[in-house]
PDB file of C-alpha atoms in Angstrom:
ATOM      1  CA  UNK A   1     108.116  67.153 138.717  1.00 61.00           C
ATOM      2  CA  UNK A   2     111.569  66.766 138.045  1.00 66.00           C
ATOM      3  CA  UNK A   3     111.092  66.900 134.526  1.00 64.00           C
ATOM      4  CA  UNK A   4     109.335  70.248 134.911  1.00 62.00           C
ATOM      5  CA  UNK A   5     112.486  71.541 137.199  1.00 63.00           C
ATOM      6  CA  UNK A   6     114.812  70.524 134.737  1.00 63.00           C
ATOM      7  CA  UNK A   7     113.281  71.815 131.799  1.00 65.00           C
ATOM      8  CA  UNK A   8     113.427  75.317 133.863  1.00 64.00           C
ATOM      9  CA  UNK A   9     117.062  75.711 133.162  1.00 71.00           C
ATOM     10  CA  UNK A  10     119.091  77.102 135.626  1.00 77.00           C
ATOM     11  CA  UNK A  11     117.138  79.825 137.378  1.00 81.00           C
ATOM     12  CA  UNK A  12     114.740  77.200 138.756  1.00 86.00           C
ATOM     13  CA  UNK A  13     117.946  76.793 141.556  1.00 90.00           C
ATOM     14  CA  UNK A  14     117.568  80.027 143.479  1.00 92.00           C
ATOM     15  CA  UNK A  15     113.629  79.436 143.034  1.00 93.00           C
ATOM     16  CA  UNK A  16     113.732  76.462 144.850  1.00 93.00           C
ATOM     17  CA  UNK A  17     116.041  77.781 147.319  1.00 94.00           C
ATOM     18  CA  UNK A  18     113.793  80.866 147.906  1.00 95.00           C
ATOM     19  CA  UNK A  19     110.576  79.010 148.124  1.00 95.00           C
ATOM     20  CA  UNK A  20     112.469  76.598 150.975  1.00 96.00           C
ATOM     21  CA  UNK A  21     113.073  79.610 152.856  1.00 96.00           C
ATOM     22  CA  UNK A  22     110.219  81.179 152.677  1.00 96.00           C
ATOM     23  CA  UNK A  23     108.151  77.801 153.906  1.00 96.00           C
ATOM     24  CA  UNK A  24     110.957  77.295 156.801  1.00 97.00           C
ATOM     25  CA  UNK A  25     110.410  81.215 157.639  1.00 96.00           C
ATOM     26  CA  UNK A  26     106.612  80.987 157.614  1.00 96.00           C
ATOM     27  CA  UNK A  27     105.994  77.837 160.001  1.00 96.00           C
ATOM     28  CA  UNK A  28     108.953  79.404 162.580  1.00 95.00           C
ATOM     29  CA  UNK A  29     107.374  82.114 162.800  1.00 94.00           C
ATOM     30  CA  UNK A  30     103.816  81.026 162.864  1.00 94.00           C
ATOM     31  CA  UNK A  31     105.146  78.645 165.392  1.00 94.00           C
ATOM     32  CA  UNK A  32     107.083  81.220 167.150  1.00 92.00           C
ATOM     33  CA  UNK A  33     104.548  84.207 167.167  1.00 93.00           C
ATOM     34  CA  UNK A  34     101.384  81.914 168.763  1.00 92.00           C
ATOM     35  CA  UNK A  35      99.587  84.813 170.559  1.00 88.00           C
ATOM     36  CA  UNK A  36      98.864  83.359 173.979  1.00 89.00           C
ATOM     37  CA  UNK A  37     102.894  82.171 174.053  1.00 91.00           C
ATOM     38  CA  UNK A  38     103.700  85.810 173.431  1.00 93.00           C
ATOM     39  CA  UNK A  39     101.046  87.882 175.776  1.00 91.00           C
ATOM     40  CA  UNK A  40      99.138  85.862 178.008  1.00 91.00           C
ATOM     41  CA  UNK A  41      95.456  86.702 178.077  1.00 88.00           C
ATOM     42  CA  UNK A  42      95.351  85.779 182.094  1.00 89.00           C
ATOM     43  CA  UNK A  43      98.743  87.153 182.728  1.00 90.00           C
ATOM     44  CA  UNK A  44      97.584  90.938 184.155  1.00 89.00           C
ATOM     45  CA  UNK A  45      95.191  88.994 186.003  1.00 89.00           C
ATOM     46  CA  UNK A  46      97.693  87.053 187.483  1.00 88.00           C
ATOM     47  CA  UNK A  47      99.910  89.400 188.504  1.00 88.00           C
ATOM     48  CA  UNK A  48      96.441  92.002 190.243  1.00 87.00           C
ATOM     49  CA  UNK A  49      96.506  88.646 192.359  1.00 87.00           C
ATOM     50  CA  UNK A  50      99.608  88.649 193.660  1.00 86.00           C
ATOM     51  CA  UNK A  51      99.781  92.177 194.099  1.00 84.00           C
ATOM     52  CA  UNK A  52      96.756  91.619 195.875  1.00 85.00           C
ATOM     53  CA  UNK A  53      97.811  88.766 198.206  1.00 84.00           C
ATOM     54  CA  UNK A  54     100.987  90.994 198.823  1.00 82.00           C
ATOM     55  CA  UNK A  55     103.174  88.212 196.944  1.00 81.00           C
ATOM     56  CA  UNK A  56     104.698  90.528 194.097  1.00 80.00           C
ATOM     57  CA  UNK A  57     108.768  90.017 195.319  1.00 83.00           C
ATOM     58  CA  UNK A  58     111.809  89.303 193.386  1.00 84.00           C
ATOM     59  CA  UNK A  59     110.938  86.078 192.716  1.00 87.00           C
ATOM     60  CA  UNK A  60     107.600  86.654 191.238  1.00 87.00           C
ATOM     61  CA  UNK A  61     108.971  89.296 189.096  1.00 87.00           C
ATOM     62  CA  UNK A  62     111.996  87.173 187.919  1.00 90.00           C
ATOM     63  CA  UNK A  63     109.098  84.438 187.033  1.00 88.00           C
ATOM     64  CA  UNK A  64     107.140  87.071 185.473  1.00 89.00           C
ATOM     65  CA  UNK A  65     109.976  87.989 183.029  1.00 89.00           C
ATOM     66  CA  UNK A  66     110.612  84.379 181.940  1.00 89.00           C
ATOM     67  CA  UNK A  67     107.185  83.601 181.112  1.00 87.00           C
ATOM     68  CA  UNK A  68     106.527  85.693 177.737  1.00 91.00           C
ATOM     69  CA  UNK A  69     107.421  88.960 176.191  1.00 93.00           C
ATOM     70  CA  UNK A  70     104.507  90.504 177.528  1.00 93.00           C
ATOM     71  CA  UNK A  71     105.784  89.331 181.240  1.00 92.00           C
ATOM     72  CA  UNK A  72     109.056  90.994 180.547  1.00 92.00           C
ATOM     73  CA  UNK A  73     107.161  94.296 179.474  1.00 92.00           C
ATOM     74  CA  UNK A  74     105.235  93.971 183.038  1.00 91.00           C
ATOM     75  CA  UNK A  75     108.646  93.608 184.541  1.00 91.00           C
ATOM     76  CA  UNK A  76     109.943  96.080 183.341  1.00 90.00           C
ATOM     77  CA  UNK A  77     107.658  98.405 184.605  1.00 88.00           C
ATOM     78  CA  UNK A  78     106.724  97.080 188.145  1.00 88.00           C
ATOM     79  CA  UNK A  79     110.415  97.326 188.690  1.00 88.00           C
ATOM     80  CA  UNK A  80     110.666 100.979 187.921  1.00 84.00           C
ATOM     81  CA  UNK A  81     106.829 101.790 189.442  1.00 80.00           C
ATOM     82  CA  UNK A  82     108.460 103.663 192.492  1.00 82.00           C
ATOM     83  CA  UNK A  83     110.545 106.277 189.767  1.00 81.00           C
ATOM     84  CA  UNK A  84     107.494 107.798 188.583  1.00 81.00           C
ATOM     85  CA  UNK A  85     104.595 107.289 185.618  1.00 83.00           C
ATOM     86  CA  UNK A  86     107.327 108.823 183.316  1.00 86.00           C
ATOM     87  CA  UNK A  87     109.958 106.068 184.145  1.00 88.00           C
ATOM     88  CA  UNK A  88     108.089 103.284 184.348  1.00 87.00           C
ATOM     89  CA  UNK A  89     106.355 104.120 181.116  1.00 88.00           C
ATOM     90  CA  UNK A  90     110.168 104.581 179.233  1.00 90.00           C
ATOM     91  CA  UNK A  91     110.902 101.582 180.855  1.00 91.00           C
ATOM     92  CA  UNK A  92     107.844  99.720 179.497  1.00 91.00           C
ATOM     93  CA  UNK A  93     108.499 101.232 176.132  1.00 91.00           C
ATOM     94  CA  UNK A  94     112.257 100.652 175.818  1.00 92.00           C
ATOM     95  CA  UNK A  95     111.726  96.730 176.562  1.00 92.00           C
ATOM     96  CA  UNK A  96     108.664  96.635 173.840  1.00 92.00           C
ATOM     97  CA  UNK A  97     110.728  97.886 171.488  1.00 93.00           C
ATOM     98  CA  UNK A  98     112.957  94.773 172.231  1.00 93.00           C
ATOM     99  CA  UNK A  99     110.262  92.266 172.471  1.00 93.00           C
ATOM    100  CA  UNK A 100     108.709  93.857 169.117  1.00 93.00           C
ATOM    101  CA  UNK A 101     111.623  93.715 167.386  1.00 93.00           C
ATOM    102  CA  UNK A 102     112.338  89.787 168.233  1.00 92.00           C
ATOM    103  CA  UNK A 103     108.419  89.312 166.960  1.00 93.00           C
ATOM    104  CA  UNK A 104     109.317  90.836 163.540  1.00 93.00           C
ATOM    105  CA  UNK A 105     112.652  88.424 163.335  1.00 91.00           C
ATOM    106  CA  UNK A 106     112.642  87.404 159.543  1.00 93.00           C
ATOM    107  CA  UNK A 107     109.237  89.088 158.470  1.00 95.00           C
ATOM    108  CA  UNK A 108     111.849  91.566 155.986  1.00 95.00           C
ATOM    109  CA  UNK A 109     113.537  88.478 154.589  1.00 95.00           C
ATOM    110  CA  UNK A 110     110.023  86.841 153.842  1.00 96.00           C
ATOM    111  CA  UNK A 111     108.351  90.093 152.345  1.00 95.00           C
ATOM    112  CA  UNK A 112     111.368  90.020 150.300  1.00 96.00           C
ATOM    113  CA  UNK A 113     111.424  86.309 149.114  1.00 96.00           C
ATOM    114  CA  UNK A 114     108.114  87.556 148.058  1.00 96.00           C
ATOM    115  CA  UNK A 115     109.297  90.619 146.283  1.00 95.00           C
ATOM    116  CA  UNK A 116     112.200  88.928 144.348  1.00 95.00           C
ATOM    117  CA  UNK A 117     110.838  85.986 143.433  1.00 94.00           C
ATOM    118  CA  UNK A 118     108.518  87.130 140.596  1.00 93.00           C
ATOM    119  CA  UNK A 119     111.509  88.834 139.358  1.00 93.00           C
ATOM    120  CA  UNK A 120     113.885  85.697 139.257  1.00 92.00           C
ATOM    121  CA  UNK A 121     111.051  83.941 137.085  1.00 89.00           C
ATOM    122  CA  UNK A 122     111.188  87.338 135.150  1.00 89.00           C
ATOM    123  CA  UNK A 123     114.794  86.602 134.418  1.00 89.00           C
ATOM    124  CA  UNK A 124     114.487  82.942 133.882  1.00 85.00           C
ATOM    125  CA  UNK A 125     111.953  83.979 131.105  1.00 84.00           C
ATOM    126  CA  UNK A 126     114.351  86.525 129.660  1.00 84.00           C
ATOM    127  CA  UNK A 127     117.089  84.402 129.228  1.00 81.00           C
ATOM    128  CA  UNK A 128     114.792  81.456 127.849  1.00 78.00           C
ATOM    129  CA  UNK A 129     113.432  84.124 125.048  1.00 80.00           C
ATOM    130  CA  UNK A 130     117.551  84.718 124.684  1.00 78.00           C
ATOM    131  CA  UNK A 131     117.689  81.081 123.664  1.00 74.00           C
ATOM    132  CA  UNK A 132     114.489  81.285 121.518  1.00 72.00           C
ATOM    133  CA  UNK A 133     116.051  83.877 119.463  1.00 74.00           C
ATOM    134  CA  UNK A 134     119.433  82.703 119.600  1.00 73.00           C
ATOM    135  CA  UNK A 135     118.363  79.559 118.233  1.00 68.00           C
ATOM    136  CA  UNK A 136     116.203  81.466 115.416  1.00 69.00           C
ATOM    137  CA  UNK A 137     119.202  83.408 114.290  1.00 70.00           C
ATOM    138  CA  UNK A 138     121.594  79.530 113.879  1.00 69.00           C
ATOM    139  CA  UNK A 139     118.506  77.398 112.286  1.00 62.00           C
ATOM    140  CA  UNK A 140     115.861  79.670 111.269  1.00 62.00           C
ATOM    141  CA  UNK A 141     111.717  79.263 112.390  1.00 58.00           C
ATOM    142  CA  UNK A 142     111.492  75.768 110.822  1.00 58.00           C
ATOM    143  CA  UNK A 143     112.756  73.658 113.161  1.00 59.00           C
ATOM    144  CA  UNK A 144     110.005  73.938 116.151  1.00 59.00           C
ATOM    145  CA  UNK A 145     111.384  71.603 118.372  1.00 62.00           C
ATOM    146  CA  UNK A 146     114.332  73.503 118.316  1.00 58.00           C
ATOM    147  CA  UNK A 147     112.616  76.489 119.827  1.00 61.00           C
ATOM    148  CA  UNK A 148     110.770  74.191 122.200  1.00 62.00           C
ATOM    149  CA  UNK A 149     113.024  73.675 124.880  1.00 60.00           C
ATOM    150  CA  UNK A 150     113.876  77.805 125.264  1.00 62.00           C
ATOM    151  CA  UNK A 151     109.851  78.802 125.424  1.00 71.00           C
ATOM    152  CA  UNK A 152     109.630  76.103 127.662  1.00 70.00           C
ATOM    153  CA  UNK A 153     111.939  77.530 130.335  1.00 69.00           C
ATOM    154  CA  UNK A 154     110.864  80.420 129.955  1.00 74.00           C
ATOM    155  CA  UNK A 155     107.223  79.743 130.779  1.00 82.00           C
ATOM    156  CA  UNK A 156     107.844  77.373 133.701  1.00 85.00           C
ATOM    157  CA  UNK A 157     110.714  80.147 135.763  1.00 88.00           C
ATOM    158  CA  UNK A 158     107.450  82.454 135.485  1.00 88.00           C
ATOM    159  CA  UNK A 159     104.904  80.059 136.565  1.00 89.00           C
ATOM    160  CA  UNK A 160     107.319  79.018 139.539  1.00 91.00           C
ATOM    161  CA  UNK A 161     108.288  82.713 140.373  1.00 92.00           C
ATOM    162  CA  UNK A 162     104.437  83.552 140.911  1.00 94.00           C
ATOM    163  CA  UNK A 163     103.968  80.110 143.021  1.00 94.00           C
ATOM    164  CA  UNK A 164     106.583  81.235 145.403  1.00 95.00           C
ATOM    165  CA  UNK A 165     105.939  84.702 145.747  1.00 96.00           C
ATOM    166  CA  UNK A 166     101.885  84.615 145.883  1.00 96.00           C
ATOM    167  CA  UNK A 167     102.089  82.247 149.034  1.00 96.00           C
ATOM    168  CA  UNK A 168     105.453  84.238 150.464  1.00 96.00           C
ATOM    169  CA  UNK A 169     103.102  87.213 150.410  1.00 96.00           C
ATOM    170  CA  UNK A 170     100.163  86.139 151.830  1.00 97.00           C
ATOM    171  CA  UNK A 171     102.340  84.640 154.658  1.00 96.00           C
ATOM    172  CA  UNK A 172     103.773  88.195 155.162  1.00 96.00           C
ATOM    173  CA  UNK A 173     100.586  89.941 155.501  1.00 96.00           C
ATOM    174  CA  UNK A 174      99.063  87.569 157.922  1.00 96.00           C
ATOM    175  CA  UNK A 175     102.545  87.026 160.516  1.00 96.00           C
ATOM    176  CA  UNK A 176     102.679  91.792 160.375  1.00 95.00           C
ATOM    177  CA  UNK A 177      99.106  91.279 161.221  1.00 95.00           C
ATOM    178  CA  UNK A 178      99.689  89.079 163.789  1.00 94.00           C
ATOM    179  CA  UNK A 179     102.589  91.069 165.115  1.00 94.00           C
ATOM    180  CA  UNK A 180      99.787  94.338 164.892  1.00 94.00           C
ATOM    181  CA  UNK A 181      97.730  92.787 167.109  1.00 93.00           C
ATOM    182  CA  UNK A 182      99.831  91.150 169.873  1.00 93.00           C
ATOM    183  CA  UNK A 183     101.437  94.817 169.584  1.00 93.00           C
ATOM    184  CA  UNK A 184      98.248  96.668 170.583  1.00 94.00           C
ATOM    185  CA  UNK A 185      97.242  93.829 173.395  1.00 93.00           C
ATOM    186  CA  UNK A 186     100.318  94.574 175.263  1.00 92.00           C
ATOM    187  CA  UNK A 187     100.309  98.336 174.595  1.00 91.00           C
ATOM    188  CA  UNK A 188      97.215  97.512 176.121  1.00 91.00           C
ATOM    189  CA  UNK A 189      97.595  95.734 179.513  1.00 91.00           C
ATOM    190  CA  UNK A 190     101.206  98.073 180.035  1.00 90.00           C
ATOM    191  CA  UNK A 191      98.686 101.092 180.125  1.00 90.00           C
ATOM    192  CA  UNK A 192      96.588  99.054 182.684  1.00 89.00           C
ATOM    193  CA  UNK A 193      99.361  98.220 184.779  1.00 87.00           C
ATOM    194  CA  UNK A 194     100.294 102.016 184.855  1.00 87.00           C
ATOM    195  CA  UNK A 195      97.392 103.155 185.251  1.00 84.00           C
ATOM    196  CA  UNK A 196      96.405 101.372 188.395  1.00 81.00           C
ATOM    197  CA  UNK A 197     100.018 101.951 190.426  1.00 81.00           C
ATOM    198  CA  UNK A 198      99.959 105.448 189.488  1.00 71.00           C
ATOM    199  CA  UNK A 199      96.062 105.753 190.622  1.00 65.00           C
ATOM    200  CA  UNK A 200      94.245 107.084 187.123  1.00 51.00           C
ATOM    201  CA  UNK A 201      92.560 103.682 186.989  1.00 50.00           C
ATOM    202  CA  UNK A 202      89.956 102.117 189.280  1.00 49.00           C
ATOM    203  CA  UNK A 203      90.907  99.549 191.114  1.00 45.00           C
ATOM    204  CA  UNK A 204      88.067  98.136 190.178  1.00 43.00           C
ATOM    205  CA  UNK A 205      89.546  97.728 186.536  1.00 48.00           C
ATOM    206  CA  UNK A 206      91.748  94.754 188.345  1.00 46.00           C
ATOM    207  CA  UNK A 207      88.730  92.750 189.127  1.00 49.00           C
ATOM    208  CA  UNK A 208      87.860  92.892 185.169  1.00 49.00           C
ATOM    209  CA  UNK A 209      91.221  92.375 183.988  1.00 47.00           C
ATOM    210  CA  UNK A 210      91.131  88.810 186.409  1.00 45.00           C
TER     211      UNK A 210
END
């Protein structure tokens, strides 16, 4: 393997560097961006109950905004409930746009890793057909293993380009995907939580939600 890196000449440096940011960038996130750490399935549920049991008080709400982004949504807007739907629904919004924000932390720099790398192995294969030519114009076509070592890098910068930015890729896709859909669950249970304080939802809807 280190053969192989060698023989890629120089190029194969910011390769390696991309791919170990792209693999350090893919488990955080995957790590980070676990759907029931971000929006609790239970947690509307939880909070109809204390509503219910008249327990919703400062404390609640200060434990409801440390347990998830979703919670901190919820906050937001069962703080603001007694300004109005139109309040607590720019309150709900202005928070998301926080807590989405945090979800897509380094999702650009990974799409990119997978946009660039192809090109670096581009360029590493440039400048190994630089050599093969260079090396055509000092000592002529005879002398294959003269050649050699310039097709060489070229070939292997490409290959590892591709193998870093096929995986980088398909990363990217599946994290905004994952991002999509927490997205829309929360848009989700905010519109629930509106809905019932400002009375265009059955209360019944809190019995399904637990």
């Amino acid at each position: 393997m280190l053969e192989i890196i060698q023989s890629g000449g120089w190029m194969m440096v910011p390769i390696i560097i991309a791919s170990i940011l792209a693999l350090a960038i893919t488990v955080e996130r995957f790590w980070t961006l676990r759907p029931q750490q971000i929006a609790p399935s239970d947690l509307l549920a939880r909070v109809w109950g204390w509503m219910k049991n008249n327990q919703l008080d400062s404390s609640r709400i200060k434990e409801l905004r440390s347990s998830s982004p979703l919670g901190r949504v919820l906050a937001a807007g069962l703080m603001n409930s007694r300004h109005g739907r139109t309040i607590m629904k720019e309150s709900i919004e202005e928070v998301a746009s926080h807590e989405i924000h945090d979800m897509e932390r380094y999702l650009n720099a990974l799409g990119t890793i997978a946009a660039v790398a192809p090109l670096l192995g581009l360029l590493g294969t440039v400048i190994g057909m630089i050599k093969v030519f260079s090396e055509i114009v000092v000592a002529g076509t005879g002398q294959a293993n003269l050649l050699a070592g310039g097709i060489s890098e070229a070939l292997i910068t490409t290959a590892a380009g591709m193998v870093v930015a096929i995986p980088a890729l398909i990363a990217h896709r599946m994290l905004q995907r994952r991002v999509d859909e927490v997205v829309v669950f929360m848009e989700q249970e905010a519109i629930k939580l509106v809905d019932v304080l400002h009375g265009e939802r059955e209360v019944a809807d809190k019995n399904e939600a637990a």
